[in-house]
CSV table of C-alpha atoms in Angstrom, one decimal:
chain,number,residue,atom,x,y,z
N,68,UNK,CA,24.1,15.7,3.2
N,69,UNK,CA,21.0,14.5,4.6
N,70,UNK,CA,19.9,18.1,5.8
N,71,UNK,CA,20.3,18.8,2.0
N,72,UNK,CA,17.7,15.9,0.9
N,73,UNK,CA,15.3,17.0,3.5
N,74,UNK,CA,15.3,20.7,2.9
N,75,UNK,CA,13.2,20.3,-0.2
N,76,UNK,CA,10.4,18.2,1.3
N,77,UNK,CA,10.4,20.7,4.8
N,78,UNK,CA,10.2,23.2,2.6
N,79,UNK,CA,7.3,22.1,0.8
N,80,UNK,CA,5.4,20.7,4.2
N,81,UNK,CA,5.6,24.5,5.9
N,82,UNK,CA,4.8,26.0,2.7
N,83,UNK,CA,1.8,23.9,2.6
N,84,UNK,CA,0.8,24.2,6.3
N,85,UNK,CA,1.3,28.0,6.2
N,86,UNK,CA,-1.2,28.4,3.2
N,87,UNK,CA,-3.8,26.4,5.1
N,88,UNK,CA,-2.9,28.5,8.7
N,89,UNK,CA,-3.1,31.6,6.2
N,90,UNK,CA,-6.9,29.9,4.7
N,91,UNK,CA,-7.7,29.1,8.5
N,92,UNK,CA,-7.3,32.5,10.0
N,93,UNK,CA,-9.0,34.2,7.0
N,94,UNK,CA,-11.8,32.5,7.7
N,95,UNK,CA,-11.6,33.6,11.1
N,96,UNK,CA,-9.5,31.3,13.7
N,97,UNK,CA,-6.8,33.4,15.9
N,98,UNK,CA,-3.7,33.4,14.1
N,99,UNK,CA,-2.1,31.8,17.4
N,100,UNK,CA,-4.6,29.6,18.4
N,101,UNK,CA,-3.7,26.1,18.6
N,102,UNK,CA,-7.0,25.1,16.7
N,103,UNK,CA,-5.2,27.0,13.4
N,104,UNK,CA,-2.3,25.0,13.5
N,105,UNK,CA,-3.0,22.0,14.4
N,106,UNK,CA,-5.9,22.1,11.4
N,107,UNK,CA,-3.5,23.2,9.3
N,108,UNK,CA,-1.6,20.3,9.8
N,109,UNK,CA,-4.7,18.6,9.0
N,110,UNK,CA,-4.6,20.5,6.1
N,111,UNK,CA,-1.6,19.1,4.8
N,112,UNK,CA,-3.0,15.7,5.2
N,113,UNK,CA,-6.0,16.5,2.9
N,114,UNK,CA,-3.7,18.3,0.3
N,115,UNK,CA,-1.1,15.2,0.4
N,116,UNK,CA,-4.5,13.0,0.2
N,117,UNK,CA,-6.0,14.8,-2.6
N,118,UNK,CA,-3.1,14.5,-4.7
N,119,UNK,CA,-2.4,11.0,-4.0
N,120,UNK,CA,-6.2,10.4,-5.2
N,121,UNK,CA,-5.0,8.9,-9.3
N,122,UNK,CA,-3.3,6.9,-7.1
N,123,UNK,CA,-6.3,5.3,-5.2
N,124,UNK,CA,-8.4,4.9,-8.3
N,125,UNK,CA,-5.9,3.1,-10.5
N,126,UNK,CA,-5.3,1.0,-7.6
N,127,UNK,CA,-9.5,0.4,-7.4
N,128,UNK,CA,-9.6,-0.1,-11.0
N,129,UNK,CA,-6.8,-3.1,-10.9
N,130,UNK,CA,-9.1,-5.0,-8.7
N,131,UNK,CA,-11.7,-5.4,-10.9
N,132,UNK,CA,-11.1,-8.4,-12.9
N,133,UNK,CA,-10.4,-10.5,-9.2
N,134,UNK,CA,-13.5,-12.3,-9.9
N,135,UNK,CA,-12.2,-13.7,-13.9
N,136,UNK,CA,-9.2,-15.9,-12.0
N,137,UNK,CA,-11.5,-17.5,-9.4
N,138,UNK,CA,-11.5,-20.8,-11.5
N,139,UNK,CA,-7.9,-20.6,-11.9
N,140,UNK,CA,-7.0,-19.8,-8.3
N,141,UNK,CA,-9.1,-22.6,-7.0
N,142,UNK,CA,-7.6,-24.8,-8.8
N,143,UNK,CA,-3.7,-23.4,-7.0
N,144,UNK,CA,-5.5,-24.1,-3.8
N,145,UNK,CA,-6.8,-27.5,-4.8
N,146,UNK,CA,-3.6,-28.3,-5.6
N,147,UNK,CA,-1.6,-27.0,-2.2
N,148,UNK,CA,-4.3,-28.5,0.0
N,149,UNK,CA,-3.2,-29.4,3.3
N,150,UNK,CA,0.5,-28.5,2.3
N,151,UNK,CA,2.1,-27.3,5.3
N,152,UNK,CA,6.1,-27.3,4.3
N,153,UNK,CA,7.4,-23.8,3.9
N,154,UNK,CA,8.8,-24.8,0.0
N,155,UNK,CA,4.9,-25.5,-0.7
N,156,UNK,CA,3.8,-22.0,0.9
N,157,UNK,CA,6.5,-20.8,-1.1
N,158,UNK,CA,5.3,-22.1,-4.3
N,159,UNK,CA,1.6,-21.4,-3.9
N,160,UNK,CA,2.6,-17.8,-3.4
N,161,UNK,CA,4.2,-18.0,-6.2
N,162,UNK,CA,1.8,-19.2,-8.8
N,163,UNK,CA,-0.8,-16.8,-7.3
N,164,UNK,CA,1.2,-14.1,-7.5
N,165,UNK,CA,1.7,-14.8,-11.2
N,166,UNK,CA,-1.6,-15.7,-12.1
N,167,UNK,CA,-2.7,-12.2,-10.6
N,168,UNK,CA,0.3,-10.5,-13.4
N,169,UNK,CA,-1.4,-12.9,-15.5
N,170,UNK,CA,-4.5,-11.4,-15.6
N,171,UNK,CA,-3.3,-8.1,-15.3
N,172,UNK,CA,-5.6,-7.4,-11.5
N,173,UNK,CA,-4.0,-7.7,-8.2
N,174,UNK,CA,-5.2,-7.4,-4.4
N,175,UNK,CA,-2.5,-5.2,-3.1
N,176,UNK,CA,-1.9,-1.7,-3.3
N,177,UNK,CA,1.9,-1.7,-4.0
N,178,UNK,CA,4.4,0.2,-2.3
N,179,UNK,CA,5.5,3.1,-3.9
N,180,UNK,CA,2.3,5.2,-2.3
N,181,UNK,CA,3.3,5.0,1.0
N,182,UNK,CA,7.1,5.1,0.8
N,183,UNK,CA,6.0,8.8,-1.0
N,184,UNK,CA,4.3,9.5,2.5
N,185,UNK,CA,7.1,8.3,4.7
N,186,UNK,CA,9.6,11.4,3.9
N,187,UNK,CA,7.1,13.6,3.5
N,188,UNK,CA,6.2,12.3,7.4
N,189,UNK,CA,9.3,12.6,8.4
N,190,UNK,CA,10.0,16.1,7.2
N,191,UNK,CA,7.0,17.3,9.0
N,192,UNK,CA,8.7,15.3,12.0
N,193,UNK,CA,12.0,17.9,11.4
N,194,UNK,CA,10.0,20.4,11.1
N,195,UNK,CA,7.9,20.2,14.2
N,196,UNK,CA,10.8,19.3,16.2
N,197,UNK,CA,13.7,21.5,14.8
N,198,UNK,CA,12.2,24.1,12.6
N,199,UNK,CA,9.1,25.3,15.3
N,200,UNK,CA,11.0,26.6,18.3
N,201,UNK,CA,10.9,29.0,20.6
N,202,UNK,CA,12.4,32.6,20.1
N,203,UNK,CA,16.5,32.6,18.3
N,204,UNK,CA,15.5,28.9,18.0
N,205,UNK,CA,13.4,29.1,15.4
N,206,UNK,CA,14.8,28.0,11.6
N,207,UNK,CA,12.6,29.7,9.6
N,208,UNK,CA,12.0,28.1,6.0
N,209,UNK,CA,10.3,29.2,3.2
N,210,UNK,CA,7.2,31.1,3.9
N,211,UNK,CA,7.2,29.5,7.3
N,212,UNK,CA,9.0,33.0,8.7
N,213,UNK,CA,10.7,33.3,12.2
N,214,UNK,CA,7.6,35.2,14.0
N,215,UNK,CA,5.1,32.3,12.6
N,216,UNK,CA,7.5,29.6,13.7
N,217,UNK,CA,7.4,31.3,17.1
N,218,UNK,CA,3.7,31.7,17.1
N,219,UNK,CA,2.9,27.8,16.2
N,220,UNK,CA,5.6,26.6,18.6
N,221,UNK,CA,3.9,28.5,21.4
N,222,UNK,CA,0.3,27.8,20.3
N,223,UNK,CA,-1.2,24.9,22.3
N,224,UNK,CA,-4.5,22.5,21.9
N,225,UNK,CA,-6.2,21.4,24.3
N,226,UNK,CA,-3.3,22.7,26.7
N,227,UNK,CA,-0.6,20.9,24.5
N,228,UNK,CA,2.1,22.1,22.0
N,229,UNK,CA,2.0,20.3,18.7
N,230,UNK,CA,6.1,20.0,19.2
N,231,UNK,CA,5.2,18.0,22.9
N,232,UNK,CA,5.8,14.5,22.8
N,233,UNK,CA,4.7,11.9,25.5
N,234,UNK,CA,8.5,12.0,26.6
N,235,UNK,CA,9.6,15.3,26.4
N,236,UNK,CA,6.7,16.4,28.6
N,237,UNK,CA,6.4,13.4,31.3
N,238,UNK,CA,9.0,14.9,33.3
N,239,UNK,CA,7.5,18.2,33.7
N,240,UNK,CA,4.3,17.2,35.0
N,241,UNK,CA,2.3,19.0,32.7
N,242,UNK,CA,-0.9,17.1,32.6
N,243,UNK,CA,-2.5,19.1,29.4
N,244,UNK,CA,0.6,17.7,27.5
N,245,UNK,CA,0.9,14.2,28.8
N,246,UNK,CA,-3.2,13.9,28.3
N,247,UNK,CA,-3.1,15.0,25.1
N,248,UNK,CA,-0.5,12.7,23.6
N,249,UNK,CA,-2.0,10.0,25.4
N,250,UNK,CA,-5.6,10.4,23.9
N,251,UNK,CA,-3.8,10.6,20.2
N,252,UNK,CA,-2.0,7.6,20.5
N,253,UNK,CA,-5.1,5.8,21.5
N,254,UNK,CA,-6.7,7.2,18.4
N,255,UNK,CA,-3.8,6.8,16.4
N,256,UNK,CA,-3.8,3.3,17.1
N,257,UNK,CA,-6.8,2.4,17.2
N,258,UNK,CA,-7.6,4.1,13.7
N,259,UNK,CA,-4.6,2.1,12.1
N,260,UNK,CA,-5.9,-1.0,13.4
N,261,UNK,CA,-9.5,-0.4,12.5
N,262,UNK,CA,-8.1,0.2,8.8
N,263,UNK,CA,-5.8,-2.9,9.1
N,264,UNK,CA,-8.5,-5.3,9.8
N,265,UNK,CA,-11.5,-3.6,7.5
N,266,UNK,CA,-9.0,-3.6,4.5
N,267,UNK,CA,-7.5,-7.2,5.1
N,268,UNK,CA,-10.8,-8.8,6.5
N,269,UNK,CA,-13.8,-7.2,4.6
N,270,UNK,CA,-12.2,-6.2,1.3
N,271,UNK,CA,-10.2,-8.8,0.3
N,272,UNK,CA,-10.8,-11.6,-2.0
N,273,UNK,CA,-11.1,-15.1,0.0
N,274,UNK,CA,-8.4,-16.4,-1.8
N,275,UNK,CA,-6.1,-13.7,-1.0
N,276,UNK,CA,-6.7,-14.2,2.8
N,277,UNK,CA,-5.3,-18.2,2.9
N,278,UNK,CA,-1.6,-19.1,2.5
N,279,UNK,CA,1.3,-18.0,4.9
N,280,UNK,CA,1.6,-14.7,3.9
N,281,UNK,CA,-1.9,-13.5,5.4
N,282,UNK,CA,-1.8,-15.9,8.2
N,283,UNK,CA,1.6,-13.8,9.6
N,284,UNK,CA,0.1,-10.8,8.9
N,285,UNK,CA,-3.0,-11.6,10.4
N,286,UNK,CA,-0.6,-12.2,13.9
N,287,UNK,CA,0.9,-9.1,13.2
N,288,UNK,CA,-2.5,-6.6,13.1
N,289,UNK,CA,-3.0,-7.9,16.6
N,290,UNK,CA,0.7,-7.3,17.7
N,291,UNK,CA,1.0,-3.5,16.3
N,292,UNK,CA,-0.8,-1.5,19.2
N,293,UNK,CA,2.6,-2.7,21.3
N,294,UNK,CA,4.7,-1.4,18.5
N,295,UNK,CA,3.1,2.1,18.8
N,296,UNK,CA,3.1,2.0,22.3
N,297,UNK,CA,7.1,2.3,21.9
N,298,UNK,CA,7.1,4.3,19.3
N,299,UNK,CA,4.4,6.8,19.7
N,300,UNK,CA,5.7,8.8,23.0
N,301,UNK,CA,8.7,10.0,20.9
N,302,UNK,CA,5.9,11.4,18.3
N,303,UNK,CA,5.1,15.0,18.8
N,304,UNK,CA,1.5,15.7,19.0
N,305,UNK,CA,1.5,17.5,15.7
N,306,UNK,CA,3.1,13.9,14.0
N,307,UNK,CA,0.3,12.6,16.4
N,308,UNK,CA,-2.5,14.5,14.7
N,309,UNK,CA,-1.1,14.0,11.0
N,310,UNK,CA,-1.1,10.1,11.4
N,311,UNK,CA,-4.4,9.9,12.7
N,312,UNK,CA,-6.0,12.2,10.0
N,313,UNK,CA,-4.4,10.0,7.7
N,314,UNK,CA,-5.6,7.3,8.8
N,315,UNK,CA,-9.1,8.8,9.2
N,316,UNK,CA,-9.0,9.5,5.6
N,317,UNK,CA,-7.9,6.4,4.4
N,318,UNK,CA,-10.5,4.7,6.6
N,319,UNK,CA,-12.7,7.3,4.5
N,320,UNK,CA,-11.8,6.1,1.2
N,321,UNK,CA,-12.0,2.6,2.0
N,322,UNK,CA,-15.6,2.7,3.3
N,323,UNK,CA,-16.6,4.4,-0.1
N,324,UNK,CA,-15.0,1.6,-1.6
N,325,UNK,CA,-16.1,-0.8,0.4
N,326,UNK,CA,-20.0,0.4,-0.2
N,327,UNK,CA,-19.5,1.3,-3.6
N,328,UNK,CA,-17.2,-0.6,-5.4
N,329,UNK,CA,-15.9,-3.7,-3.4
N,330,UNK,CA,-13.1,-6.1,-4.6
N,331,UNK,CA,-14.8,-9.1,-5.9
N,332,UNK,CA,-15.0,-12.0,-4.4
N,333,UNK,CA,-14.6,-10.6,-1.0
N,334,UNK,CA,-16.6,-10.2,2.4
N,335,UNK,CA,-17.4,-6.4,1.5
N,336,UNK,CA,-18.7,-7.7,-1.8
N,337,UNK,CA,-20.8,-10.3,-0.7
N,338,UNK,CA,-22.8,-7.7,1.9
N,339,UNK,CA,-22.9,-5.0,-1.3
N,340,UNK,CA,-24.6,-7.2,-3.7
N,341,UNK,CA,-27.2,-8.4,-0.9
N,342,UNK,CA,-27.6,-4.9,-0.2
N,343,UNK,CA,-28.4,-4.5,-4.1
N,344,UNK,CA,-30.8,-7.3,-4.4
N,345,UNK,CA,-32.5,-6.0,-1.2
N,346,UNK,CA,-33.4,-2.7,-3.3
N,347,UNK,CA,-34.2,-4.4,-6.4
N,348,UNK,CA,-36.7,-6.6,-4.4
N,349,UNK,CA,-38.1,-3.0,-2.5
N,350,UNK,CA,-38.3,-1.6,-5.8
N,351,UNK,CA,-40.5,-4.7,-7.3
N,352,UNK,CA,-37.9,-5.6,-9.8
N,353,UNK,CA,-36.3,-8.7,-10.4
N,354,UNK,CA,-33.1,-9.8,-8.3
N,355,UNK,CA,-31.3,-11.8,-11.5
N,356,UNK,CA,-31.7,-8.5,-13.2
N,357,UNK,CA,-29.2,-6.7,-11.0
N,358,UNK,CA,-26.9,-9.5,-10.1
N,359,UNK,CA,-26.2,-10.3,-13.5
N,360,UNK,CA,-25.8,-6.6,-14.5
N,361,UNK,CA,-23.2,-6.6,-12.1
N,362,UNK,CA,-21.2,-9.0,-13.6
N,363,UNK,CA,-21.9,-8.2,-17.0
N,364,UNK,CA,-20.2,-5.1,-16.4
N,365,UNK,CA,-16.8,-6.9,-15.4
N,366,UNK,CA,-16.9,-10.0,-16.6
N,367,UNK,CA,-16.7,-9.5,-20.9
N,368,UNK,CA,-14.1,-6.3,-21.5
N,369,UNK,CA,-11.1,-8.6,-19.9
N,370,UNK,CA,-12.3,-11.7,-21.2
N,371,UNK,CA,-12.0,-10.5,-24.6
N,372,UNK,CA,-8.8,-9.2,-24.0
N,373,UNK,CA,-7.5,-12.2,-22.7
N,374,UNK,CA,-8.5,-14.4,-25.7
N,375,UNK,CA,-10.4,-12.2,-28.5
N,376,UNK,CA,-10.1,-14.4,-31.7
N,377,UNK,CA,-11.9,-16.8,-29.9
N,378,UNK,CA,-15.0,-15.3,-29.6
N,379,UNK,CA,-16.0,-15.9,-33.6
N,380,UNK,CA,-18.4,-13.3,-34.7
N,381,UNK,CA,-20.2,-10.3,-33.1
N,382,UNK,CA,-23.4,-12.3,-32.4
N,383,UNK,CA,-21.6,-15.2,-30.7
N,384,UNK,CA,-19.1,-12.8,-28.6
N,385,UNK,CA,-22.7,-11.1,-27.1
N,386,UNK,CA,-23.7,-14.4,-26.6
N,387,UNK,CA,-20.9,-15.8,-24.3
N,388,UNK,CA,-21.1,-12.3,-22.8
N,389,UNK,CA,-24.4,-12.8,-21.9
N,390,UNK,CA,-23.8,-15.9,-19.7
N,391,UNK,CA,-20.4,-15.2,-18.7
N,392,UNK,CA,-20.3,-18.0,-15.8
N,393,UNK,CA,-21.0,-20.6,-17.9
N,394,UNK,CA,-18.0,-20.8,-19.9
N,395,UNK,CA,-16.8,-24.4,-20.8
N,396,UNK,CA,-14.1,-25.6,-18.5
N,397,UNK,CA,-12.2,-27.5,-20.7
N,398,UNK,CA,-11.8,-24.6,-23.3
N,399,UNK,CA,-10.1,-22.6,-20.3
N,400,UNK,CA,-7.6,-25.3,-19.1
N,401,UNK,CA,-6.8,-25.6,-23.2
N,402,UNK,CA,-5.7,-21.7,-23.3
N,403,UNK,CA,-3.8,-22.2,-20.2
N,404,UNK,CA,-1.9,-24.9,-21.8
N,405,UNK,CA,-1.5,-22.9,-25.2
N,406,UNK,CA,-0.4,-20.0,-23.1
N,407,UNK,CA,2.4,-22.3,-21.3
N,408,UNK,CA,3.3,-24.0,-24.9
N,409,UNK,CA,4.0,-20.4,-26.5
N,410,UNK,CA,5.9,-19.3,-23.3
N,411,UNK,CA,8.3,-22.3,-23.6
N,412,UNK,CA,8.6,-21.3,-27.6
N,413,UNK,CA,9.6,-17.9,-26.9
N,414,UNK,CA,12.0,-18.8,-24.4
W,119,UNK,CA,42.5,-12.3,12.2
W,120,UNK,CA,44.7,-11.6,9.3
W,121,UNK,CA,44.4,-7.6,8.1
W,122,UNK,CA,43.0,-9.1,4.7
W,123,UNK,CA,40.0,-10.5,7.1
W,124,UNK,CA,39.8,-7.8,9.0
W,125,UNK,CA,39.1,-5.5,6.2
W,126,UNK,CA,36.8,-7.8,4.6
W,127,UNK,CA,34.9,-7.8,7.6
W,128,UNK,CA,34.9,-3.9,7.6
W,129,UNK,CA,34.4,-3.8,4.0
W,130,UNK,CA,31.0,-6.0,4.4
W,131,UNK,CA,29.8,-4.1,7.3
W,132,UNK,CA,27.4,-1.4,5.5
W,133,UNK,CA,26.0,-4.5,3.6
W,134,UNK,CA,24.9,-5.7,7.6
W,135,UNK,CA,23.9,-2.8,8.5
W,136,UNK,CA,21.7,-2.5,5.2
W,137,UNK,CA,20.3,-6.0,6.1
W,138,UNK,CA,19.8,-5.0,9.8
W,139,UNK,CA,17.7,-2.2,8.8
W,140,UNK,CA,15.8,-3.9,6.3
W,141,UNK,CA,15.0,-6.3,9.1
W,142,UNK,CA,13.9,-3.8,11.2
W,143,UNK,CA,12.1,-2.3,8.5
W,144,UNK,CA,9.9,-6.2,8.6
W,145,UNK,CA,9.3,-6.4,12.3
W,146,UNK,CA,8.6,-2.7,13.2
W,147,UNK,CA,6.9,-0.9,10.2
W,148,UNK,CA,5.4,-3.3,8.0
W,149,UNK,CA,3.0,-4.7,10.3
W,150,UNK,CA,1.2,-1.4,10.7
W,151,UNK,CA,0.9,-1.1,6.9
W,152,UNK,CA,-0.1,-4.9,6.3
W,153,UNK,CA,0.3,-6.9,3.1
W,154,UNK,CA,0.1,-4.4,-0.2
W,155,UNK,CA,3.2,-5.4,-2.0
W,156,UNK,CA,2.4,-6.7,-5.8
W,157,UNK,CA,5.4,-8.9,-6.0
W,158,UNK,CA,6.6,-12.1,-4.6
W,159,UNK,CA,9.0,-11.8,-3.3
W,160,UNK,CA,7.5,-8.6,-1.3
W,161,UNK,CA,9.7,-5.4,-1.9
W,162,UNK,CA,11.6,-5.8,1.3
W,163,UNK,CA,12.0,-8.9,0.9
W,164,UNK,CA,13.7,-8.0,-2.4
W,165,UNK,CA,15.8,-5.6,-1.0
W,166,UNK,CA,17.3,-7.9,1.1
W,167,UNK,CA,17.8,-10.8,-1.3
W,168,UNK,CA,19.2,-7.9,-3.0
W,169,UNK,CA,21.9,-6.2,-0.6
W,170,UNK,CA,22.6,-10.0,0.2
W,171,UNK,CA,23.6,-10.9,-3.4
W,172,UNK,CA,24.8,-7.4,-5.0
W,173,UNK,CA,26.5,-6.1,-1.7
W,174,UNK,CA,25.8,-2.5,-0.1
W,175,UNK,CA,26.8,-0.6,-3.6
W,176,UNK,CA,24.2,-2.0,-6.5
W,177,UNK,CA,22.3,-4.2,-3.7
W,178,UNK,CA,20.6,-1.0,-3.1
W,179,UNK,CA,20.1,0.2,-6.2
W,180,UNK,CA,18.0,-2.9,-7.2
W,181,UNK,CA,15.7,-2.2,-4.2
W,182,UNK,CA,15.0,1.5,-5.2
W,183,UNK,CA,14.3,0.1,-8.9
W,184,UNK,CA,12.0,-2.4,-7.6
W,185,UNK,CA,10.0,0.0,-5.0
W,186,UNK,CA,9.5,2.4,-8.1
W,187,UNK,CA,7.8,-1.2,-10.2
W,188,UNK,CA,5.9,-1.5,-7.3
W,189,UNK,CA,3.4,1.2,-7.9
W,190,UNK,CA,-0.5,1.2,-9.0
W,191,UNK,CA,0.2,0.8,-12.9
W,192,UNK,CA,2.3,-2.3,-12.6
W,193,UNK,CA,0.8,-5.9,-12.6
W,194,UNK,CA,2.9,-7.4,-9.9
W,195,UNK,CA,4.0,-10.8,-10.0
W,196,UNK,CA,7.2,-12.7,-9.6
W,197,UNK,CA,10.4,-11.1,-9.6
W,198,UNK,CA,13.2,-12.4,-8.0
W,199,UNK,CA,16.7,-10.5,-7.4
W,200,UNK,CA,18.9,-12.1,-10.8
W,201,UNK,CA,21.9,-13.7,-9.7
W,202,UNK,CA,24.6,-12.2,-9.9
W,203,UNK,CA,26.4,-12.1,-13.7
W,204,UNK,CA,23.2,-11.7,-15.0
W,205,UNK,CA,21.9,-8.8,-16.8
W,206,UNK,CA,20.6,-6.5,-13.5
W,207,UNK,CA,18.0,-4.4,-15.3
W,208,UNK,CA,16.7,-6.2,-18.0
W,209,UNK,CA,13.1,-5.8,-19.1
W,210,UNK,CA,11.0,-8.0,-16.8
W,211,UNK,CA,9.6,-10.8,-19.1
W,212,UNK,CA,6.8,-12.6,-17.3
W,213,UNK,CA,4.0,-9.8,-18.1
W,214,UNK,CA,4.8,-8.8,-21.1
W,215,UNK,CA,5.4,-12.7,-22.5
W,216,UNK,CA,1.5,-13.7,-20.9
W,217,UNK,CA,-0.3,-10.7,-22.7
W,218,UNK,CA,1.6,-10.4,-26.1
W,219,UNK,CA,1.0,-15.0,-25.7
W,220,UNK,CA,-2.9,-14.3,-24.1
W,221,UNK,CA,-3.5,-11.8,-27.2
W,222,UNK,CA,-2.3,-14.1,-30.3
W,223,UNK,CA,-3.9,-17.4,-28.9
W,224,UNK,CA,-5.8,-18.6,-31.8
């Protein structure tokens, strides 16, 4: 049964690293060469990647309005300060967590997107291992034929198979092999751990960074390089290369965010708008100018959403827009209270 | 041990094993991919509140549901596994409530 669940998703992973080894050697590379199939594993990394793209931006987009609930946030904090118990962790999770459904934003970048990766991982796992063997070993699937199965299990990089794992080869001596795999799970490691701490550290809002939650994480990050150091001399050096390319990329994507569009209210933000009001002040122009065009561009569209009969007429609305910081207090804490009146109602 | 225990015993042993992986899930994995769960409780988290309340048959079931919620066009937020006799798949109300309440505050 579970051969029949995977046979879909192997199917689909050789399919897509034979088109890129097909792309590859048209463009020149040695059908056997180790440099064609490893890159098309590669390959398969950029095509899951590209796909997985709507993904990224509607995850970027929900970020946005992180800056609206900093009022509301600090007060959680204000009121869980110095709280150690676990049952007041607990609850200041809690009300954050609901105030970031509240306002429709939220730091994380949910689950589902990487639990798509995992069997798609593991597939190419099965198909390194089992499907890419040597001569009457080979199970050839889909386009992935006996005679290229053969070829990529006997191409080698650098000296190493892409079905060679740290284990499998430290018995036989061969120093290629064991090199190889050594030098990936450095760079595998090192590459999730560089993307750990630049997404938790720089890009996240301050507020998400306190309570419990990130404090065990943060002991975590540092404990993972001795969870790979079990784990990655099973990996084969083709699982080896896929994980760090991923991992490349995502540290890719996050540095364009990070530059271009960081989550408000975070480290990454702070360095992006002095970067802007460097520029401004290069180009002669005035610094308020572009800060406040910054958060004119966030601040309104969800504030209207959030209460838009009580902006009164066009003129006033472009008013409060205008000065979007300077919002009464009281009138906030009044809709909260509203908000919490009506929920009782409806219940 | 009376056969009746003993096959209670038996009978709850995939929910253990379900829990046991879950756990291995929290210790191994999800350190490497670090916090990015909307929810509160996280999604594993869930899943084991989940198998723990609902057993190894709809336990499981609940946690698939809630990994599919947990993807870039939800809002998060807290969801907690319903006990058990209450309605299992019900529409989650806390979103929907705040913006249909945010939207017709005069």
């Amino acid at each position: 049964m579970f051969d029949t669940i995977m046979y879909p998703l192997e199917w689909c992973v050789a399919n897509i690293m034979v088109a890129w080894h097909w792309m590859l050697t048209a463009v020149g590379l040695p059908s056997d060469s180790g440099a064609a199939w490893a890159l098309s594993i590669v390959g398969l990394v950029v095509t899951i990647r590209i796909l997985l793209i709507p993904l990224f931006v509607k995850q970027i987009k929900s970020q946005r309005a992180m800056q609206l609930l900093a009022p509301e946030m600090k007060e959680i904090q204000a009121k869980y300060r110095g709280k150690k118990d676990q049952a007041s962790k607990e609850a200041m999770q809690r009300e954050t967590m609901a105030l970031y459904s509240k306002h429709k934003t939220n730091p994380f970048s949910s689950c589902l997107p990487i639990l798509v990766q995992a069997p798609i991982f593991f597939a190419l796992f099965r198909v390194l291992n089992y499907r890419i063997e040597g001569v009457d070993e080979a199970k050839p699937i889909g386009m992935l034929t006996e005679e290229l199965a053969v070829e990529a299990h006997d191409a080698t990089i650098f000296g190493a198979k892409l079905s060679d794992s740290l284990i499998g080869t430290w018995g036989d001596g061969d120093p290629a092999a064991i090199i190889v795999s050594i030098v990936l799970i450095i760079m595998m490691v090192a590459t999730t751990f560089i993307t750990q701490h630049q997404i938790t550290r720089k890009n996240m809002p301050a507020s998400a960074l306190e309570g419990p939650m990130a404090q065990q994480q943060k002991v975590l990050m540092y404990a993972l390089p001795f969870i790979f150091v079990i784990t990655g001399p099973n990996f084969p050096v083709g699982v080896l290369i896929y994980w760090t390319t991923t991992n490349l990329w995502t540290l890719g994507q996050q540095y364009y965010v990070i530059k271009r569009n960081p989550t408000p209210g975070s480290e990454a933000e702070k360095a992006y708008k002095a970067k802007q009001a460097e520029k401004a002040k290069r180009k002669g122009q005035v610094i308020e100018g572009t800060s406040e065009d910054v958060t004119t561009i966030e601040a309104p569209e969800p504030r209207q959403r959030q209460q838009p009969k009580k902006s009164g007429t066009r003129s006033q609305r472009k008013k409060g827009s205008a000065s979007p910081n300077q919002q009464p207090k009281d009138s906030q804490d009044k809709t909260s209270a509203d908000e919490g009146e009506k929920k009782d109602d409806d219940d | 041990m009376t056969p009746a225990q003993l096959w209670s015993a038996i009978l709850s042993l995939p929910q253990l094993v379900l829990m046991g992986l879950i756990r291995l899930y929290q210790v191994t994995i999800s350190p490497i991919l670090g916090p990015r769960c909307k929810y509160y409780p996280s999604c594993s988290h869930y899943g084991l509140d989940a198998v723990r309340v609902h057993g190894a048959l709809i336990g499981p079931v609940l946690a698939a549901w809630r990994i599919l919620r947990c993807n870039p066009w939800s809002h998060g937020g807290i969801d907690d596994v319903p006990a058990k006799g209450s309605p299992l798949f019900r529409r989650r109300q806390e979103t929907s409530t705040e913006t249909a309440v945010s939207l017709s505050t005069p």
